[in-house]
Structures are given as C-alpha cells and as structure tokens.
Coordinates of C-alpha atoms and ligand atoms in Angstrom, one line a residue:
M1 CA -0.3 -12.0 19.4
I2 CA -0.4 -8.9 17.2
R3 CA -3.7 -8.2 15.4
L4 CA -3.1 -6.7 12.0
H5 CA -6.2 -4.8 10.7
I6 CA -6.3 -4.5 7.0
F7 CA -8.8 -4.1 4.1
P8 CA -10.2 -7.4 2.7
A9 CA -8.3 -8.6 -0.4
T10 CA -11.1 -7.5 -2.8
L11 CA -9.0 -6.4 -5.8
K12 CA -7.7 -9.2 -8.0
G13 CA -4.0 -9.0 -8.8
T14 CA -2.8 -7.6 -5.5
P15 CA -2.6 -9.1 -2.0
N16 CA -4.5 -6.0 -0.8
P17 CA -5.9 -2.9 -2.5
S18 CA -4.0 -0.7 0.0
P19 CA -0.3 -0.3 -0.7
F20 CA 0.2 0.4 3.0
C21 CA -1.5 -2.8 4.1
V22 CA 0.6 -4.8 1.6
K23 CA 3.8 -3.1 2.9
L24 CA 3.0 -3.7 6.6
E25 CA 1.9 -7.3 6.1
T26 CA 4.9 -8.0 3.9
A27 CA 7.2 -6.5 6.5
L28 CA 5.7 -8.6 9.3
R29 CA 6.0 -11.7 7.2
L30 CA 9.6 -11.0 6.2
A31 CA 10.6 -10.2 9.8
G32 CA 8.8 -13.4 11.0
V33 CA 6.6 -11.4 13.5
P34 CA 3.7 -13.6 14.6
H35 CA 0.4 -11.9 13.8
R36 CA -3.2 -12.5 12.9
V37 CA -5.0 -10.7 10.2
W38 CA -8.4 -9.1 10.9
Y39 CA -10.3 -7.7 7.9
E40 CA -11.7 -4.2 8.3
T41 CA -14.0 -2.6 5.8
N42 CA -14.5 0.7 7.5
P43 CA -11.3 2.8 8.1
A44 CA -13.3 5.0 10.5
N45 CA -12.8 2.2 13.0
A46 CA -9.0 2.7 12.9
P47 CA -7.3 4.9 15.5
K48 CA -6.3 7.4 12.8
G49 CA -9.2 6.8 10.4
K50 CA -6.9 4.9 8.0
L51 CA -5.7 1.4 7.5
P52 CA -3.6 -0.5 8.4
F53 CA -3.5 -0.5 12.2
I54 CA -2.4 -3.0 14.7
E55 CA -3.5 -4.0 18.2
I56 CA -0.7 -5.0 20.5
E57 CA -0.9 -5.6 24.2
G58 CA -4.2 -3.7 24.4
E59 CA -2.9 -0.7 22.4
R60 CA -4.1 0.3 19.0
I61 CA -1.5 1.9 16.7
G62 CA -2.2 3.4 13.3
D63 CA 0.1 4.3 10.4
S64 CA 2.4 1.7 8.8
A65 CA 5.6 3.7 9.5
L66 CA 4.7 4.4 13.2
I67 CA 3.7 0.7 13.6
L68 CA 7.0 -0.4 12.3
R69 CA 8.8 2.1 14.6
H70 CA 6.8 0.8 17.6
L71 CA 7.7 -2.8 16.7
N72 CA 11.3 -1.9 16.3
D73 CA 11.3 -0.2 19.8
K74 CA 9.3 -3.1 21.5
L75 CA 10.5 -6.2 19.7
G76 CA 13.6 -5.1 17.8
V77 CA 11.9 -5.7 14.4
D78 CA 14.2 -3.9 11.9
L79 CA 14.4 -5.0 8.3
D80 CA 17.0 -2.3 7.6
R81 CA 19.3 -3.5 10.4
D82 CA 22.1 -4.4 8.0
L83 CA 22.2 -1.2 6.1
N84 CA 24.9 1.4 6.7
D85 CA 24.0 5.0 7.5
L86 CA 24.0 6.2 3.9
E87 CA 21.8 3.3 2.9
K88 CA 19.5 4.0 5.7
A89 CA 19.1 7.5 4.5
Q90 CA 18.5 6.3 0.9
S91 CA 16.0 3.8 2.2
H92 CA 14.1 6.5 4.1
M93 CA 14.0 8.7 1.0
L94 CA 12.9 5.9 -1.3
Q95 CA 10.1 5.0 1.1
Q96 CA 8.9 8.7 1.3
M97 CA 8.8 9.0 -2.5
V98 CA 6.7 5.9 -2.8
D99 CA 4.4 6.5 0.2
E100 CA 4.0 10.3 -0.2
R101 CA 4.1 10.8 -3.9
L102 CA 3.8 7.7 -6.1
Y103 CA 0.9 6.5 -3.9
W104 CA -1.1 9.6 -4.8
V105 CA -0.6 9.0 -8.6
L106 CA -2.0 5.5 -8.0
V107 CA -5.0 7.1 -6.1
H108 CA -5.6 9.3 -9.1
S109 CA -5.4 6.4 -11.5
R110 CA -8.1 4.5 -9.6
W111 CA -10.5 7.2 -8.2
I112 CA -10.3 10.1 -10.7
D113 CA -9.4 8.5 -14.0
D114 CA -12.8 8.0 -15.6
G115 CA -11.6 4.9 -17.4
N116 CA -11.0 3.0 -14.1
W117 CA -13.6 4.5 -11.8
P118 CA -16.5 2.2 -12.8
V119 CA -14.4 -0.9 -12.0
V120 CA -13.1 0.6 -8.8
K121 CA -16.6 1.5 -7.8
R122 CA -17.9 -2.0 -8.4
V123 CA -14.9 -3.7 -6.6
F124 CA -15.0 -1.5 -3.5
F125 CA -18.7 -0.7 -3.2
G126 CA -20.5 -3.3 -5.2
G127 CA -21.7 -5.2 -2.1
L128 CA -23.6 -2.2 -0.7
P129 CA -27.4 -2.3 -0.7
F130 CA -29.4 0.4 -2.6
P131 CA -29.5 3.4 -1.9
L132 CA -26.1 3.2 -0.2
S133 CA -24.6 1.7 -3.4
R134 CA -25.4 5.1 -5.1
I135 CA -24.6 7.5 -2.2
V136 CA -21.4 6.0 -0.7
P137 CA -19.2 5.7 -3.8
R138 CA -20.2 9.3 -4.9
M139 CA -19.3 10.6 -1.4
A140 CA -16.0 8.6 -1.3
R141 CA -15.0 9.8 -4.7
K142 CA -15.7 13.4 -3.8
Q143 CA -13.6 13.0 -0.6
T144 CA -10.8 11.4 -2.5
R145 CA -10.8 14.2 -5.0
A146 CA -10.7 16.7 -2.2
A147 CA -7.8 14.8 -0.5
L148 CA -5.8 14.8 -3.8
R149 CA -6.4 18.5 -4.1
T150 CA -5.3 19.2 -0.6
Q151 CA -2.3 17.1 -0.9
G152 CA -1.4 18.9 -4.2
T153 CA -1.4 16.1 -6.8
G154 CA -5.0 16.8 -7.6
R155 CA -4.1 20.3 -8.8
H156 CA -2.2 19.0 -11.9
T157 CA -3.6 17.7 -15.2
S158 CA -3.9 14.0 -15.6
D159 CA -1.0 14.0 -18.1
E160 CA 1.2 15.9 -15.5
I161 CA 0.2 13.5 -12.7
Y162 CA 1.1 10.4 -14.8
A163 CA 4.4 12.1 -15.9
L164 CA 5.3 12.6 -12.2
G165 CA 4.5 9.0 -11.5
A166 CA 6.6 7.8 -14.5
R167 CA 9.6 9.7 -13.1
D168 CA 9.2 8.1 -9.7
L169 CA 9.1 4.7 -11.3
A170 CA 12.1 5.5 -13.5
A171 CA 14.1 6.5 -10.3
L172 CA 13.1 3.3 -8.6
S173 CA 14.1 1.2 -11.6
A174 CA 17.5 3.0 -11.9
F175 CA 18.2 2.5 -8.2
L176 CA 17.3 -1.2 -8.3
G177 CA 19.4 -1.8 -11.4
D178 CA 20.4 -5.5 -11.7
K179 CA 20.1 -6.2 -7.9
P180 CA 17.5 -8.7 -6.7
F181 CA 16.5 -6.3 -3.9
F182 CA 17.0 -2.5 -3.5
F183 CA 20.0 -2.9 -1.2
G184 CA 21.4 -6.1 -2.5
D185 CA 20.7 -9.8 -1.8
K186 CA 18.3 -9.3 1.1
P187 CA 14.9 -7.6 1.2
T188 CA 14.6 -4.5 3.4
L189 CA 11.7 -2.2 4.3
T190 CA 12.2 -0.4 1.0
D191 CA 11.4 -3.6 -0.9
A192 CA 8.2 -4.1 1.1
T193 CA 7.2 -0.5 0.5
V194 CA 7.9 -0.6 -3.2
F195 CA 6.2 -3.9 -3.5
G196 CA 3.1 -2.6 -1.8
T197 CA 2.6 0.2 -4.3
V198 CA 4.0 -1.3 -7.5
V199 CA 2.0 -4.6 -7.2
N200 CA -1.0 -2.3 -6.9
I201 CA 0.0 -0.5 -10.0
I202 CA 0.8 -3.5 -12.2
G203 CA -1.3 -6.3 -10.6
P204 CA -4.9 -5.3 -11.0
D205 CA -6.7 -5.1 -14.4
L206 CA -6.8 -1.3 -14.2
P207 CA -5.0 0.1 -17.3
S208 CA -3.4 3.5 -17.1
P209 CA -0.3 5.4 -18.2
L210 CA 1.1 4.7 -14.7
K211 CA 0.7 1.0 -15.3
D212 CA 2.3 1.3 -18.8
A213 CA 5.2 3.2 -17.2
A214 CA 5.7 0.5 -14.6
L215 CA 5.5 -2.4 -17.0
A216 CA 8.2 -0.8 -19.2
H217 CA 10.7 -1.3 -16.3
K218 CA 11.4 -5.0 -16.5
N219 CA 13.5 -5.0 -13.4
L220 CA 10.6 -3.5 -11.4
V221 CA 8.3 -6.2 -12.8
R222 CA 10.7 -8.9 -11.8
H223 CA 11.2 -7.3 -8.4
T224 CA 7.4 -7.4 -7.9
E225 CA 7.3 -11.1 -8.9
R226 CA 10.2 -11.9 -6.5
M227 CA 8.5 -10.1 -3.6
G228 CA 5.2 -11.7 -4.4
E229 CA 6.9 -15.1 -4.1
L230 CA 8.4 -14.2 -0.8
Y231 CA 5.1 -12.8 0.4
A232 CA 3.4 -16.0 -0.4
A233 CA 6.2 -18.2 1.0
K234 CA 6.1 -16.5 4.4
R235 CA 2.3 -16.7 4.8
Q236 CA 1.1 -17.1 8.3
R237 CA -2.2 -18.3 9.8
Q238 CA -5.6 -17.9 8.1
P239 CA -7.1 -14.5 8.5
I240 CA -10.2 -13.9 10.6
M241 CA -13.1 -12.1 9.1
L242 CA -14.2 -9.3 11.5
T243 CA -17.8 -8.3 11.4
M244 CA -18.3 -4.7 12.2
A245 CA -21.0 -2.1 12.6
A246 CA -20.9 0.3 9.6
Ligands
GSH325 N1 0.4 7.0 6.3 C1 -0.6 5.9 6.4 C2 -1.4 5.9 5.1 C3 -2.6 4.9 5.2 C4 -3.6 5.2 4.1 O1 -3.6 6.2 3.4 N2 -4.6 4.2 4.1 C5 -5.7 4.4 3.1 C6 -5.8 3.2 2.2 S1 -4.4 3.1 1.1 C7 -7.0 4.5 3.9 O2 -7.2 3.8 4.9 N3 -7.8 5.4 3.5 C8 -9.1 5.6 4.0 C9 -9.6 6.9 4.2 O3 -8.8 7.9 3.9 O4 -10.8 7.1 4.5 C10 0.2 4.6 6.6 O5 1.4 4.5 6.2 O6 -0.4 3.6 7.1

C-alpha cells in the first residue's frame, strides 16, 4: 500500500493548503490508486524537504511530478493516457505554468501580502507553544521571502506579481473554454494540477487581487467545483495522523 505524506488539512476552503498535495492526492483518487494518507507537519522529514512525498515498497519518493512519473513506470498510472502528442505537450506546458509560476503568486498572496499574513500565521503556526510561536513564523516568513526572491517572483512589486498571476488565470480560463475538463469530457493530470492551485486561491478566506482575478473566470470557478465533487466522490480510507519529532 502506498503511503501518501501530506500536510494536515488546516486551511478551511481547500482539501490541503499545499497545491502539490491536492494535485497528487486528486491524481491518485482519480486513477484509483490505493493509498493511505499520513499527515506530516514538518517538511524536513521529506526526502526532498518538501511535501508531498510517498513511500512505496520501502522507497521514499519526493516531488509530485516525479512521484507520478514513478507510478506511471511501476503501475502504469497515467491520467494523460488518452491525449494525443500535441495535447500531451499542451498538458505539460499548462502544468509547468501552474506549478512553476502561478504557485509563486499564491505564495506571495499568503506569506508576503500583509493583509493575509496574520491569518496564515495563525492557521499554520497557531498551535506552537511560546516562544516557538514567535520565532518559527518569523523564520518561515523570512525563508519564504528569500525563496521568492531567488525564484524571481519576489523581485517584482506586489501589483506586478498579481498582474502576472491574473494573466496565468486568464490563459487557463481561455484554454478551458466551455469544456468540463481541460481536454474534454475526462479529467487529466492538468485538471488535478489546476484544481490544486485554483482551489487554494479561491477556497480559503484569504482575499487578494489573485483571488478576485480567479473568481472573475466563471468557468474556472465551475471547474474547481466540479473537481471538488470528483475529489470528494473518490475519497479513500480515513487518513492516519502521524506523530513526529519536530
Ligand atoms: N515541486 C514540488 C513542490 C512541492 C512544494 O513546494 N511543497 C511545499 C508546500 S506547497 C513545501 O513543502 N514547502 C516546505 C518548504 O519549502 O520548507 C512538488 O511538485 O511536489
């Protein structure tokens, strides 16, 4: 049985505060891959220092894309099986835009935007005892700011960052059009990927220009609802809570 290690679902309005955890869990549910969820609170326990990761046959694998590649090689799991070569290329590009660009705009909206930071701080770090409750969020925000700067997004003004995110959302909306899913009547990995990020933009009560931009695209909102229903319908066994050393 595959163990899927993800953050606990601490943020109301999204299945998981991490878009990559939502994407992978959704993909496993859609593909009908049996798995058990283990909640991790410390990404340092992950093989690549980030969540999600899986354990399969004694091996620990990190990174949602590499995990799905591995499951494809090992078990033939492939949500994009029915796509033609051009669609596979489009699927790849859409996923990269969401994971490697839009994601960072979401990170900015949560961790850097002063309007949302107090809420994010409470949700993610509210359970820590004093003085960790003071030290850890400050350190985590500093590290996230540095990561955003290294990645590049953090070098722009807030207005510029939100404008970049709005363009990504407009591109997603235009590509989706009137279709129920990105490539027609059946969900693919692109749908799981978009769902992971867009549900995290529009679901939680964290207002931002990014959320406004997403809500303006009714087809993206409907897509998120549709994927949310599928995600719930394909639910597997109860998750286990993993107790860990900090
Ligand atoms: N490329 C990775 C990205 C995973 C990722 O960025 N996870 C974030 C949460 S959304 C994380 O664990 N961050 C913890 C950290 O950087 O310390 C994937 O696709 O799984």
